[in-house]
PDB file of C-alpha atoms in Angstrom:
ATOM      1  CA  MET A 756     151.736 103.847  98.970  1.00 43.00           C
ATOM      2  CA  PRO A 757     149.754 100.387  99.894  1.00 47.00           C
ATOM      3  CA  THR A 758     146.051 100.174 100.012  1.00 49.00           C
ATOM      4  CA  LYS A 759     144.460  99.809 103.537  1.00 50.00           C
ATOM      5  CA  LYS A 760     143.145  96.640 103.737  1.00 51.00           C
ATOM      6  CA  PRO A 761     139.504  96.114 104.464  1.00 51.00           C
ATOM      7  CA  LYS A 762     138.617  95.225 108.260  1.00 53.00           C
ATOM      8  CA  SER A 763     135.790  93.556 109.783  1.00 57.00           C
ATOM      9  CA  ILE A 764     134.934  96.323 112.873  1.00 72.00           C
ATOM     10  CA  TYR A 765     131.331  94.595 114.326  1.00 76.00           C
ATOM     11  CA  ARG A 766     133.277  94.156 117.657  1.00 80.00           C
ATOM     12  CA  SER A 767     133.954  97.800 117.686  1.00 82.00           C
ATOM     13  CA  LEU A 768     130.726  98.816 116.598  1.00 84.00           C
ATOM     14  CA  PHE A 769     128.711  97.400 118.696  1.00 87.00           C
ATOM     15  CA  SER A 770     130.749  98.541 121.787  1.00 87.00           C
ATOM     16  CA  GLU A 771     130.543 102.089 120.760  1.00 87.00           C
ATOM     17  CA  ALA A 772     126.996 102.005 119.944  1.00 88.00           C
ATOM     18  CA  TRP A 773     126.820  99.989 123.275  1.00 90.00           C
ATOM     19  CA  THR A 774     128.616 102.830 125.112  1.00 90.00           C
ATOM     20  CA  ILE A 775     126.677 105.776 123.831  1.00 89.00           C
ATOM     21  CA  THR A 776     122.874 104.274 124.282  1.00 90.00           C
ATOM     22  CA  ARG A 777     124.155 103.252 127.972  1.00 90.00           C
ATOM     23  CA  SER A 778     126.125 106.577 128.628  1.00 88.00           C
ATOM     24  CA  ARG A 779     122.977 109.055 127.626  1.00 88.00           C
ATOM     25  CA  PRO A 780     119.549 107.613 128.768  1.00 88.00           C
ATOM     26  CA  TRP A 781     117.488 110.268 128.175  1.00 87.00           C
ATOM     27  CA  LEU A 782     117.723 109.506 124.330  1.00 88.00           C
ATOM     28  CA  TRP A 783     115.788 106.422 125.332  1.00 90.00           C
ATOM     29  CA  VAL A 784     112.780 108.512 125.663  1.00 90.00           C
ATOM     30  CA  PHE A 785     113.376 109.718 121.884  1.00 90.00           C
ATOM     31  CA  GLY A 786     113.259 105.928 120.742  1.00 90.00           C
ATOM     32  CA  ILE A 787     110.594 105.461 122.232  1.00 89.00           C
ATOM     33  CA  PHE A 788     108.724 107.967 119.661  1.00 89.00           C
ATOM     34  CA  ALA A 789     111.290 106.691 117.037  1.00 88.00           C
ATOM     35  CA  ALA A 790     110.899 102.626 117.153  1.00 84.00           C
ATOM     36  CA  PHE A 791     107.223 103.273 115.879  1.00 79.00           C
ATOM     37  CA  MET A 792     108.317 104.837 112.448  1.00 75.00           C
ATOM     38  CA  THR A 793     110.298 101.433 112.334  1.00 67.00           C
ATOM     39  CA  THR A 794     109.414  98.772 109.580  1.00 49.00           C
ATOM     40  CA  GLY A 795     110.374  95.527 111.819  1.00 44.00           C
ATOM     41  CA  GLY A 796     107.260  95.051 113.140  1.00 41.00           C
ATOM     42  CA  LEU A 797     105.837  94.568 109.463  1.00 40.00           C
ATOM     43  CA  PHE A 798     107.513  91.075 109.195  1.00 40.00           C
ATOM     44  CA  GLU A 799     104.906  89.862 112.358  1.00 40.00           C
ATOM     45  CA  LEU A 800     102.227  91.748 110.491  1.00 42.00           C
ATOM     46  CA  GLY A 801     102.889  90.195 107.521  1.00 41.00           C
ATOM     47  CA  PHE A 802     103.146  86.807 109.092  1.00 43.00           C
ATOM     48  CA  ARG A 803      99.990  86.660 111.055  1.00 44.00           C
ATOM     49  CA  SER A 804      98.091  88.015 107.689  1.00 43.00           C
ATOM     50  CA  PHE A 805      99.829  84.902 105.890  1.00 43.00           C
ATOM     51  CA  LYS A 806      98.663  82.688 108.698  1.00 47.00           C
ATOM     52  CA  ARG A 807      94.958  83.788 108.631  1.00 45.00           C
ATOM     53  CA  ILE A 808      95.034  83.581 104.433  1.00 41.00           C
ATOM     54  CA  ALA A 809      95.663  79.676 104.882  1.00 43.00           C
ATOM     55  CA  THR A 810      92.547  79.191 106.827  1.00 45.00           C
ATOM     56  CA  GLY A 811      90.973  80.253 103.679  1.00 42.00           C
ATOM     57  CA  ARG A 812      88.421  82.545 105.328  1.00 42.00           C
ATOM     58  CA  HIS A 813      87.452  85.951 103.828  1.00 45.00           C
ATOM     59  CA  PHE A 814      90.573  87.163 103.009  1.00 45.00           C
ATOM     60  CA  LEU A 815      89.835  91.606 103.654  1.00 45.00           C
ATOM     61  CA  GLU A 816      88.410  90.561 106.847  1.00 49.00           C
ATOM     62  CA  GLN A 817      90.994  88.284 108.403  1.00 47.00           C
ATOM     63  CA  LEU A 818      94.201  90.254 106.828  1.00 46.00           C
ATOM     64  CA  LEU A 819      92.595  93.004 109.475  1.00 46.00           C
ATOM     65  CA  GLN A 820      90.628  91.287 112.276  1.00 48.00           C
ATOM     66  CA  GLY A 821      93.424  90.086 114.910  1.00 45.00           C
ATOM     67  CA  THR A 822      96.200  90.922 113.050  1.00 43.00           C
ATOM     68  CA  LEU A 823      96.329  94.924 112.798  1.00 46.00           C
ATOM     69  CA  PRO A 824      96.979  95.581 116.692  1.00 46.00           C
ATOM     70  CA  GLY A 825      93.678  97.153 118.188  1.00 50.00           C
ATOM     71  CA  TYR A 826      91.282  96.227 115.084  1.00 52.00           C
ATOM     72  CA  ASP A 827      88.738  95.298 116.930  1.00 59.00           C
ATOM     73  CA  PHE A 828      88.262  98.333 119.417  1.00 59.00           C
ATOM     74  CA  VAL A 829      89.158 100.675 116.326  1.00 61.00           C
ATOM     75  CA  VAL A 830      85.453  99.088 114.667  1.00 65.00           C
ATOM     76  CA  GLU A 831      84.106  99.656 118.160  1.00 71.00           C
ATOM     77  CA  TYR A 832      85.179 102.841 118.368  1.00 68.00           C
ATOM     78  CA  ILE A 833      83.981 103.850 114.871  1.00 71.00           C
ATOM     79  CA  HIS A 834      80.391 102.587 115.726  1.00 70.00           C
ATOM     80  CA  LEU A 835      80.168 104.709 119.052  1.00 74.00           C
ATOM     81  CA  PHE A 836      81.197 107.517 117.267  1.00 70.00           C
ATOM     82  CA  SER A 837      78.778 107.314 114.280  1.00 72.00           C
ATOM     83  CA  GLN A 838      76.292 107.283 116.764  1.00 74.00           C
ATOM     84  CA  LEU A 839      77.403 110.497 118.761  1.00 73.00           C
ATOM     85  CA  GLU A 840      75.961 114.350 117.402  1.00 78.00           C
ATOM     86  CA  PRO A 841      77.622 115.837 114.418  1.00 79.00           C
ATOM     87  CA  TRP A 842      79.459 118.717 116.901  1.00 79.00           C
ATOM     88  CA  ARG A 843      80.810 115.965 119.133  1.00 77.00           C
ATOM     89  CA  GLN A 844      82.024 114.151 115.830  1.00 74.00           C
ATOM     90  CA  SER A 845      83.900 116.968 114.825  1.00 83.00           C
ATOM     91  CA  ILE A 846      84.967 117.603 118.180  1.00 84.00           C
ATOM     92  CA  LEU A 847      86.583 114.142 118.501  1.00 81.00           C
ATOM     93  CA  LEU A 848      87.970 114.230 114.760  1.00 82.00           C
ATOM     94  CA  GLY A 849      89.423 117.280 115.476  1.00 86.00           C
ATOM     95  CA  PHE A 850      91.679 116.258 118.656  1.00 87.00           C
ATOM     96  CA  PHE A 851      92.173 112.807 116.955  1.00 84.00           C
ATOM     97  CA  THR A 852      93.506 114.588 114.297  1.00 87.00           C
ATOM     98  CA  LEU A 853      95.484 116.616 116.336  1.00 92.00           C
ATOM     99  CA  GLY A 854      96.891 114.013 118.482  1.00 88.00           C
ATOM    100  CA  ILE A 855      98.087 111.923 115.238  1.00 86.00           C
ATOM    101  CA  VAL A 856      99.833 114.681 113.977  1.00 89.00           C
ATOM    102  CA  ALA A 857     101.946 115.485 117.353  1.00 90.00           C
ATOM    103  CA  PHE A 858     102.572 111.838 117.348  1.00 87.00           C
ATOM    104  CA  VAL A 859     103.815 111.420 113.911  1.00 88.00           C
ATOM    105  CA  GLY A 860     105.627 114.890 114.265  1.00 89.00           C
ATOM    106  CA  ALA A 861     107.372 113.959 118.125  1.00 89.00           C
ATOM    107  CA  ALA A 862     108.059 110.398 115.999  1.00 89.00           C
ATOM    108  CA  VAL A 863     109.959 112.244 113.175  1.00 90.00           C
ATOM    109  CA  PHE A 864     111.688 114.501 115.688  1.00 89.00           C
ATOM    110  CA  SER A 865     113.007 111.785 117.319  1.00 89.00           C
ATOM    111  CA  GLN A 866     114.628 110.426 114.784  1.00 90.00           C
ATOM    112  CA  GLN A 867     116.419 113.469 113.788  1.00 88.00           C
ATOM    113  CA  ILE A 868     117.290 113.670 117.298  1.00 88.00           C
ATOM    114  CA  LEU A 869     118.759 110.237 117.577  1.00 90.00           C
ATOM    115  CA  LEU A 870     120.373 110.355 114.358  1.00 89.00           C
ATOM    116  CA  GLN A 871     122.199 114.158 114.988  1.00 86.00           C
ATOM    117  CA  GLU A 872     123.471 112.603 118.889  1.00 86.00           C
ATOM    118  CA  ALA A 873     124.463 109.212 117.823  1.00 85.00           C
ATOM    119  CA  LYS A 874     127.401 110.782 115.550  1.00 84.00           C
ATOM    120  CA  GLU A 875     128.652 112.982 118.330  1.00 78.00           C
ATOM    121  CA  LYS A 876     131.012 111.640 120.691  1.00 72.00           C
ATOM    122  CA  THR A 877     130.225 114.244 123.602  1.00 72.00           C
ATOM    123  CA  PRO A 878     126.106 114.511 124.065  1.00 70.00           C
ATOM    124  CA  VAL A 879     124.899 117.737 122.581  1.00 67.00           C
ATOM    125  CA  SER A 880     123.310 120.238 124.639  1.00 66.00           C
ATOM    126  CA  TRP A 881     118.924 120.483 124.379  1.00 64.00           C
ATOM    127  CA  ARG A 882     119.427 124.731 123.214  1.00 66.00           C
ATOM    128  CA  GLU A 883     122.052 122.900 119.718  1.00 68.00           C
ATOM    129  CA  LEU A 884     119.758 120.126 119.377  1.00 65.00           C
ATOM    130  CA  TRP A 885     116.541 122.833 119.100  1.00 64.00           C
ATOM    131  CA  HIS A 886     118.426 125.139 116.960  1.00 62.00           C
ATOM    132  CA  HIS A 887     119.480 122.478 114.132  1.00 63.00           C
ATOM    133  CA  GLU A 888     118.190 122.974 111.053  1.00 57.00           C
ATOM    134  CA  ARG A 889     114.961 122.158 110.575  1.00 65.00           C
ATOM    135  CA  ALA A 890     114.912 121.167 107.158  1.00 65.00           C
ATOM    136  CA  PRO A 891     116.123 117.396 107.606  1.00 82.00           C
ATOM    137  CA  PHE A 892     112.617 117.240 109.740  1.00 84.00           C
ATOM    138  CA  TRP A 893     110.940 117.682 106.966  1.00 87.00           C
ATOM    139  CA  ARG A 894     112.556 115.694 104.708  1.00 89.00           C
ATOM    140  CA  LEU A 895     112.849 112.474 107.140  1.00 89.00           C
ATOM    141  CA  LEU A 896     109.008 112.913 107.635  1.00 90.00           C
ATOM    142  CA  THR A 897     109.029 112.422 103.841  1.00 89.00           C
ATOM    143  CA  LEU A 898     110.947 109.328 103.730  1.00 90.00           C
ATOM    144  CA  ASN A 899     108.969 107.998 106.106  1.00 89.00           C
ATOM    145  CA  ILE A 900     105.670 108.162 104.061  1.00 89.00           C
ATOM    146  CA  LEU A 901     107.050 106.900 101.119  1.00 89.00           C
ATOM    147  CA  SER A 902     109.202 103.916 102.879  1.00 87.00           C
ATOM    148  CA  LYS A 903     105.488 102.950 104.679  1.00 85.00           C
ATOM    149  CA  GLY A 904     103.863 103.315 101.340  1.00 85.00           C
ATOM    150  CA  LEU A 905     106.456 101.086 100.091  1.00 86.00           C
ATOM    151  CA  VAL A 906     105.917  98.260 102.642  1.00 81.00           C
ATOM    152  CA  GLY A 907     102.268  98.915 102.740  1.00 79.00           C
ATOM    153  CA  PHE A 908     102.537  97.421  98.624  1.00 82.00           C
ATOM    154  CA  LEU A 909     104.718  94.942  98.887  1.00 80.00           C
ATOM    155  CA  LEU A 910     102.142  93.461 101.726  1.00 76.00           C
ATOM    156  CA  PHE A 911      99.755  93.906  99.634  1.00 76.00           C
ATOM    157  CA  LEU A 912     101.463  92.258  96.660  1.00 74.00           C
ATOM    158  CA  SER A 913     102.956  89.494  99.157  1.00 71.00           C
ATOM    159  CA  THR A 914      99.510  88.339 100.071  1.00 69.00           C
ATOM    160  CA  LEU A 915      97.741  88.334  96.697  1.00 64.00           C
ATOM    161  CA  PRO A 916      99.415  84.712  95.701  1.00 63.00           C
ATOM    162  CA  LEU A 917      98.467  83.248  98.835  1.00 63.00           C
ATOM    163  CA  VAL A 918      94.851  84.028  98.418  1.00 62.00           C
ATOM    164  CA  LEU A 919      94.799  82.074  95.299  1.00 59.00           C
ATOM    165  CA  ILE A 920      96.369  78.846  97.376  1.00 59.00           C
ATOM    166  CA  SER A 921      94.079  79.124 100.253  1.00 58.00           C
ATOM    167  CA  PHE A 922      91.829  76.409  99.382  1.00 58.00           C
ATOM    168  CA  GLN A 923      94.598  73.498  98.423  1.00 60.00           C
ATOM    169  CA  THR A 924      97.270  72.405 100.734  1.00 60.00           C
ATOM    170  CA  THR A 925     100.009  70.855  99.103  1.00 64.00           C
ATOM    171  CA  GLY A 926     104.204  70.334  99.050  1.00 64.00           C
ATOM    172  CA  GLN A 927     104.220  72.990  96.596  1.00 69.00           C
ATOM    173  CA  THR A 928     101.636  75.428  98.141  1.00 66.00           C
ATOM    174  CA  ILE A 929     103.886  75.044 101.254  1.00 67.00           C
ATOM    175  CA  PHE A 930     106.940  76.066  99.545  1.00 74.00           C
ATOM    176  CA  PHE A 931     105.146  79.031  97.806  1.00 74.00           C
ATOM    177  CA  SER A 932     104.144  80.198 101.103  1.00 70.00           C
ATOM    178  CA  PHE A 933     107.426  80.129 102.775  1.00 73.00           C
ATOM    179  CA  SER A 934     108.919  81.907  99.527  1.00 78.00           C
ATOM    180  CA  VAL A 935     106.788  84.291  99.310  1.00 75.00           C
ATOM    181  CA  LEU A 936     107.445  84.997 103.001  1.00 74.00           C
ATOM    182  CA  LEU A 937     111.055  84.728 103.068  1.00 78.00           C
ATOM    183  CA  LEU A 938     110.926  86.689  99.431  1.00 81.00           C
ATOM    184  CA  PHE A 939     108.648  89.402 101.688  1.00 79.00           C
ATOM    185  CA  PHE A 940     110.949  89.471 104.679  1.00 77.00           C
ATOM    186  CA  LEU A 941     114.377  90.408 102.745  1.00 81.00           C
ATOM    187  CA  SER A 942     112.286  93.369 101.051  1.00 83.00           C
ATOM    188  CA  ILE A 943     111.400  94.487 104.625  1.00 82.00           C
ATOM    189  CA  LEU A 944     114.958  94.387 105.410  1.00 80.00           C
ATOM    190  CA  GLY A 945     116.451  95.819 102.158  1.00 84.00           C
ATOM    191  CA  ILE A 946     113.862  98.870 102.350  1.00 86.00           C
ATOM    192  CA  GLY A 947     114.795  98.790 106.138  1.00 85.00           C
ATOM    193  CA  ILE A 948     118.532  99.085 105.332  1.00 87.00           C
ATOM    194  CA  LEU A 949     118.005 101.608 102.854  1.00 90.00           C
ATOM    195  CA  HIS A 950     115.833 103.973 104.994  1.00 90.00           C
ATOM    196  CA  ILE A 951     117.800 104.349 107.428  1.00 90.00           C
ATOM    197  CA  LEU A 952     120.941 104.978 104.830  1.00 91.00           C
ATOM    198  CA  THR A 953     118.972 107.542 103.692  1.00 91.00           C
ATOM    199  CA  ALA A 954     118.012 109.193 106.494  1.00 91.00           C
ATOM    200  CA  ILE A 955     121.471 109.149 107.838  1.00 91.00           C
ATOM    201  CA  ASN A 956     122.753 110.913 104.426  1.00 90.00           C
ATOM    202  CA  THR A 957     120.145 113.652 104.148  1.00 90.00           C
ATOM    203  CA  VAL A 958     120.510 114.069 108.630  1.00 88.00           C
ATOM    204  CA  HIS A 959     124.300 114.202 108.531  1.00 85.00           C
ATOM    205  CA  HIS A 960     124.890 115.668 105.201  1.00 82.00           C
ATOM    206  CA  HIS A 961     121.914 118.218 105.078  1.00 78.00           C
ATOM    207  CA  THR A 962     121.484 116.938 101.252  1.00 81.00           C
ATOM    208  CA  HIS A 963     118.275 116.683  99.310  1.00 85.00           C
ATOM    209  CA  LEU A 964     116.365 113.607  99.996  1.00 85.00           C
ATOM    210  CA  PHE A 965     116.624 112.205  96.616  1.00 88.00           C
ATOM    211  CA  HIS A 966     120.333 112.614  96.287  1.00 89.00           C
ATOM    212  CA  ALA A 967     120.806 110.945 100.164  1.00 88.00           C
ATOM    213  CA  LEU A 968     118.630 108.281  97.860  1.00 89.00           C
ATOM    214  CA  HIS A 969     120.926 108.093  95.527  1.00 89.00           C
ATOM    215  CA  ALA A 970     124.202 108.174  97.535  1.00 88.00           C
ATOM    216  CA  SER A 971     122.136 104.717  99.690  1.00 88.00           C
ATOM    217  CA  ILE A 972     121.588 103.543  97.225  1.00 88.00           C
ATOM    218  CA  GLN A 973     125.695 103.348  95.749  1.00 88.00           C
ATOM    219  CA  GLN A 974     126.432 102.295  99.096  1.00 86.00           C
ATOM    220  CA  VAL A 975     124.522  99.256  99.081  1.00 85.00           C
ATOM    221  CA  LYS A 976     126.018  98.749  95.448  1.00 85.00           C
ATOM    222  CA  LYS A 977     129.139  98.800  97.381  1.00 83.00           C
ATOM    223  CA  HIS A 978     128.753  97.258 100.600  1.00 82.00           C
ATOM    224  CA  TRP A 979     125.840  95.078 100.085  1.00 82.00           C
ATOM    225  CA  MET A 980     127.060  91.961 101.798  1.00 82.00           C
ATOM    226  CA  ALA A 981     128.312  93.963 105.006  1.00 82.00           C
ATOM    227  CA  LEU A 982     125.251  96.155 105.121  1.00 85.00           C
ATOM    228  CA  LEU A 983     122.596  92.603 104.246  1.00 83.00           C
ATOM    229  CA  GLU A 984     124.947  90.847 107.405  1.00 85.00           C
ATOM    230  CA  LEU A 985     124.816  94.026 109.373  1.00 85.00           C
ATOM    231  CA  GLY A 986     120.486  93.875 109.194  1.00 83.00           C
ATOM    232  CA  LEU A 987     120.244  90.580 110.259  1.00 84.00           C
ATOM    233  CA  LEU A 988     122.801  90.577 113.001  1.00 87.00           C
ATOM    234  CA  LEU A 989     120.793  93.601 114.275  1.00 86.00           C
ATOM    235  CA  PHE A 990     117.549  91.515 113.398  1.00 84.00           C
ATOM    236  CA  LEU A 991     118.664  88.900 115.849  1.00 88.00           C
ATOM    237  CA  VAL A 992     119.780  91.623 118.541  1.00 88.00           C
ATOM    238  CA  SER A 993     115.863  92.611 118.209  1.00 86.00           C
ATOM    239  CA  PHE A 994     114.535  89.130 118.561  1.00 87.00           C
ATOM    240  CA  VAL A 995     116.706  88.219 121.431  1.00 91.00           C
ATOM    241  CA  TRP A 996     116.513  91.352 122.986  1.00 91.00           C
ATOM    242  CA  THR A 997     112.094  91.105 122.661  1.00 87.00           C
ATOM    243  CA  ILE A 998     112.124  87.667 124.240  1.00 91.00           C
ATOM    244  CA  ALA A 999     114.382  88.528 127.294  1.00 91.00           C
ATOM    245  CA  THR A1000     111.921  91.523 128.167  1.00 90.00           C
ATOM    246  CA  CYS A1001     109.150  89.992 127.812  1.00 88.00           C
ATOM    247  CA  PHE A1002     110.556  86.782 130.139  1.00 90.00           C
ATOM    248  CA  LEU A1003     111.369  90.004 132.130  1.00 90.00           C
ATOM    249  CA  LEU A1004     108.373  91.349 132.694  1.00 88.00           C
ATOM    250  CA  ALA A1005     106.420  87.735 133.442  1.00 87.00           C
ATOM    251  CA  ALA A1006     108.451  87.492 136.064  1.00 88.00           C
ATOM    252  CA  ALA A1007     107.556  90.887 137.567  1.00 87.00           C
ATOM    253  CA  GLY A1008     104.430  90.066 136.854  1.00 85.00           C
ATOM    254  CA  MET A1009     104.523  87.110 139.145  1.00 87.00           C
ATOM    255  CA  GLY A1010     105.829  89.122 141.549  1.00 86.00           C
ATOM    256  CA  VAL A1011     102.679  91.438 141.116  1.00 86.00           C
ATOM    257  CA  ILE A1012      99.902  88.738 141.416  1.00 86.00           C
ATOM    258  CA  ILE A1013     101.817  87.721 144.934  1.00 87.00           C
ATOM    259  CA  LEU A1014     101.353  90.974 146.554  1.00 85.00           C
ATOM    260  CA  LEU A1015      97.755  90.837 144.712  1.00 84.00           C
ATOM    261  CA  LEU A1016      96.970  87.896 146.694  1.00 86.00           C
ATOM    262  CA  MET A1017      98.213  89.300 149.661  1.00 86.00           C
ATOM    263  CA  ALA A1018      95.532  92.190 149.186  1.00 83.00           C
ATOM    264  CA  VAL A1019      92.944  89.805 149.146  1.00 82.00           C
ATOM    265  CA  VAL A1020      94.559  88.171 152.059  1.00 84.00           C
ATOM    266  CA  LEU A1021      94.502  90.825 154.156  1.00 82.00           C
ATOM    267  CA  ASN A1022      91.025  92.255 152.754  1.00 81.00           C
ATOM    268  CA  SER A1023      92.466  95.526 151.553  1.00 79.00           C
ATOM    269  CA  PRO A1024      90.629  97.086 148.738  1.00 82.00           C
ATOM    270  CA  THR A1025      92.822 100.311 148.510  1.00 85.00           C
ATOM    271  CA  PHE A1026      96.117  98.249 148.370  1.00 85.00           C
ATOM    272  CA  TYR A1027      94.917  95.843 145.540  1.00 84.00           C
ATOM    273  CA  PHE A1028      93.980  99.249 143.903  1.00 86.00           C
ATOM    274  CA  ILE A1029      97.294 100.559 144.739  1.00 88.00           C
ATOM    275  CA  ILE A1030      98.838  97.915 143.631  1.00 86.00           C
ATOM    276  CA  VAL A1031      96.965  97.295 140.260  1.00 86.00           C
ATOM    277  CA  ILE A1032      97.735 100.562 138.633  1.00 89.00           C
ATOM    278  CA  GLY A1033     101.163 100.516 139.900  1.00 88.00           C
ATOM    279  CA  SER A1034     102.203  97.583 138.242  1.00 88.00           C
ATOM    280  CA  VAL A1035     100.278  98.137 135.511  1.00 87.00           C
ATOM    281  CA  LEU A1036     102.299 101.685 135.204  1.00 90.00           C
ATOM    282  CA  ILE A1037     105.134 100.315 136.222  1.00 90.00           C
ATOM    283  CA  LEU A1038     105.590  97.141 133.716  1.00 89.00           C
ATOM    284  CA  THR A1039     104.575  99.452 130.811  1.00 88.00           C
ATOM    285  CA  VAL A1040     107.240 102.303 131.500  1.00 90.00           C
ATOM    286  CA  LEU A1041     109.872  99.245 131.638  1.00 90.00           C
ATOM    287  CA  GLY A1042     108.043  98.288 128.347  1.00 88.00           C
ATOM    288  CA  LEU A1043     108.515 101.428 126.266  1.00 89.00           C
ATOM    289  CA  LEU A1044     112.087 102.303 128.351  1.00 91.00           C
ATOM    290  CA  SER A1045     112.833  98.611 126.548  1.00 90.00           C
ATOM    291  CA  GLY A1046     111.635  99.606 123.314  1.00 89.00           C
ATOM    292  CA  GLY A1047     113.332 103.338 123.381  1.00 90.00           C
ATOM    293  CA  PHE A1048     116.919 101.484 124.867  1.00 93.00           C
ATOM    294  CA  LEU A1049     116.514  99.014 121.856  1.00 91.00           C
ATOM    295  CA  THR A1050     115.530 101.475 118.833  1.00 91.00           C
ATOM    296  CA  THR A1051     118.541 103.657 120.305  1.00 92.00           C
ATOM    297  CA  PHE A1052     120.749 101.080 120.385  1.00 93.00           C
ATOM    298  CA  HIS A1053     119.829 100.621 116.774  1.00 91.00           C
ATOM    299  CA  TYR A1054     120.581 103.951 115.637  1.00 92.00           C
ATOM    300  CA  ALA A1055     123.772 104.028 117.366  1.00 92.00           C
ATOM    301  CA  ILE A1056     124.850 101.302 115.536  1.00 92.00           C
ATOM    302  CA  TRP A1057     124.359 102.332 111.958  1.00 91.00           C
ATOM    303  CA  VAL A1058     125.001 106.336 112.548  1.00 91.00           C
ATOM    304  CA  GLN A1059     128.521 104.362 113.772  1.00 88.00           C
ATOM    305  CA  PHE A1060     128.725 102.018 110.598  1.00 89.00           C
ATOM    306  CA  HIS A1061     127.825 104.437 108.621  1.00 88.00           C
ATOM    307  CA  GLU A1062     131.015 106.810 109.770  1.00 85.00           C
ATOM    308  CA  HIS A1063     133.239 103.858 108.995  1.00 81.00           C
ATOM    309  CA  LEU A1064     131.417 103.328 105.738  1.00 79.00           C
ATOM    310  CA  LEU A1065     132.614 106.843 104.871  1.00 76.00           C
ATOM    311  CA  HIS A1066     136.544 106.703 106.313  1.00 72.00           C
ATOM    312  CA  GLU A1067     137.700 103.577 105.786  1.00 68.00           C
ATOM    313  CA  PRO A1068     137.495 100.813 103.752  1.00 63.00           C
ATOM    314  CA  LEU A1069     134.974  97.433 104.673  1.00 64.00           C
ATOM    315  CA  VAL A1070     134.702  93.509 104.210  1.00 64.00           C
ATOM    316  CA  SER A1071     131.716  91.871 105.829  1.00 62.00           C
ATOM    317  CA  LYS A1072     132.544  89.043 108.300  1.00 65.00           C
ATOM    318  CA  LEU A1073     131.800  86.143 105.155  1.00 63.00           C
ATOM    319  CA  GLN A1074     133.911  87.541 103.020  1.00 61.00           C
ATOM    320  CA  ARG A1075     136.895  87.395 105.777  1.00 63.00           C
ATOM    321  CA  VAL A1076     135.857  83.629 106.682  1.00 59.00           C
ATOM    322  CA  TRP A1077     135.550  82.769 102.663  1.00 60.00           C
ATOM    323  CA  SER A1078     138.711  84.471 101.739  1.00 58.00           C
ATOM    324  CA  LYS A1079     140.402  82.465 103.996  1.00 59.00           C
ATOM    325  CA  LYS A1080     139.656  78.818 103.033  1.00 54.00           C
TER     326      LYS A1080
END
């Protein structure tokens, strides 16, 4: 019996993922929370860190200040927090801890929902999703902790060599900086691929985390070129989607400015206040939904790709082009 010829499935893959994402808008809400558990934004964090280190200023301060979102706010908050009475500090700390735990729990639960729902051809009822096995939640939580810790460690290792060359700028140092940044990007991409494959294996096959990790490593060894190709494609999709979203929000912001000018001309403080509050809420919701849509689309693609990976041989587009020469 002839063996099945490997094929490239990117067109059908993107079509299936688009259909799932578009037809189930309620998943976008889960995508908003799941987006905060992804590692994509750490590339930007590392890139901005490298730029700040190159100025030759204090390493730790410049690594944090202006690089981590909300760093200045957190410093000011800690300063104000230290001036409160002990009982007020305990109450605020308790609420803050509960908020962090609830947010992380919602993010991990959202990941599990997206991975389960993206596999189904038809939408699953809320009752079925809620009563689904709870074990994957704790495995996903452990997986996220391990991946975040590894990414943070790589970021630390990647920035340390740049401290040694921060006081001189030559062709060699520029090449070295670019090489470190490229290596960091590829490492983050590899961790992201291994992370999503392990998450899919542990949720769909109900396996132990380390068994799922072992299966994912074997899949990466066998299909590393197709996985890397898909990871780069999704990175480009994310980049283009983010740019398009920023342009659309900027265009909407211009409309808001026109309305504010009208409120000033009409001398109506109430109208002005309503426009400010309403526009902030609407633009924030639109931005979050855009991120939720993109995250849901990513999860749907990876789940569909994993299904193809299990049932039929695959080959990357580059391999197909190269084999035709």
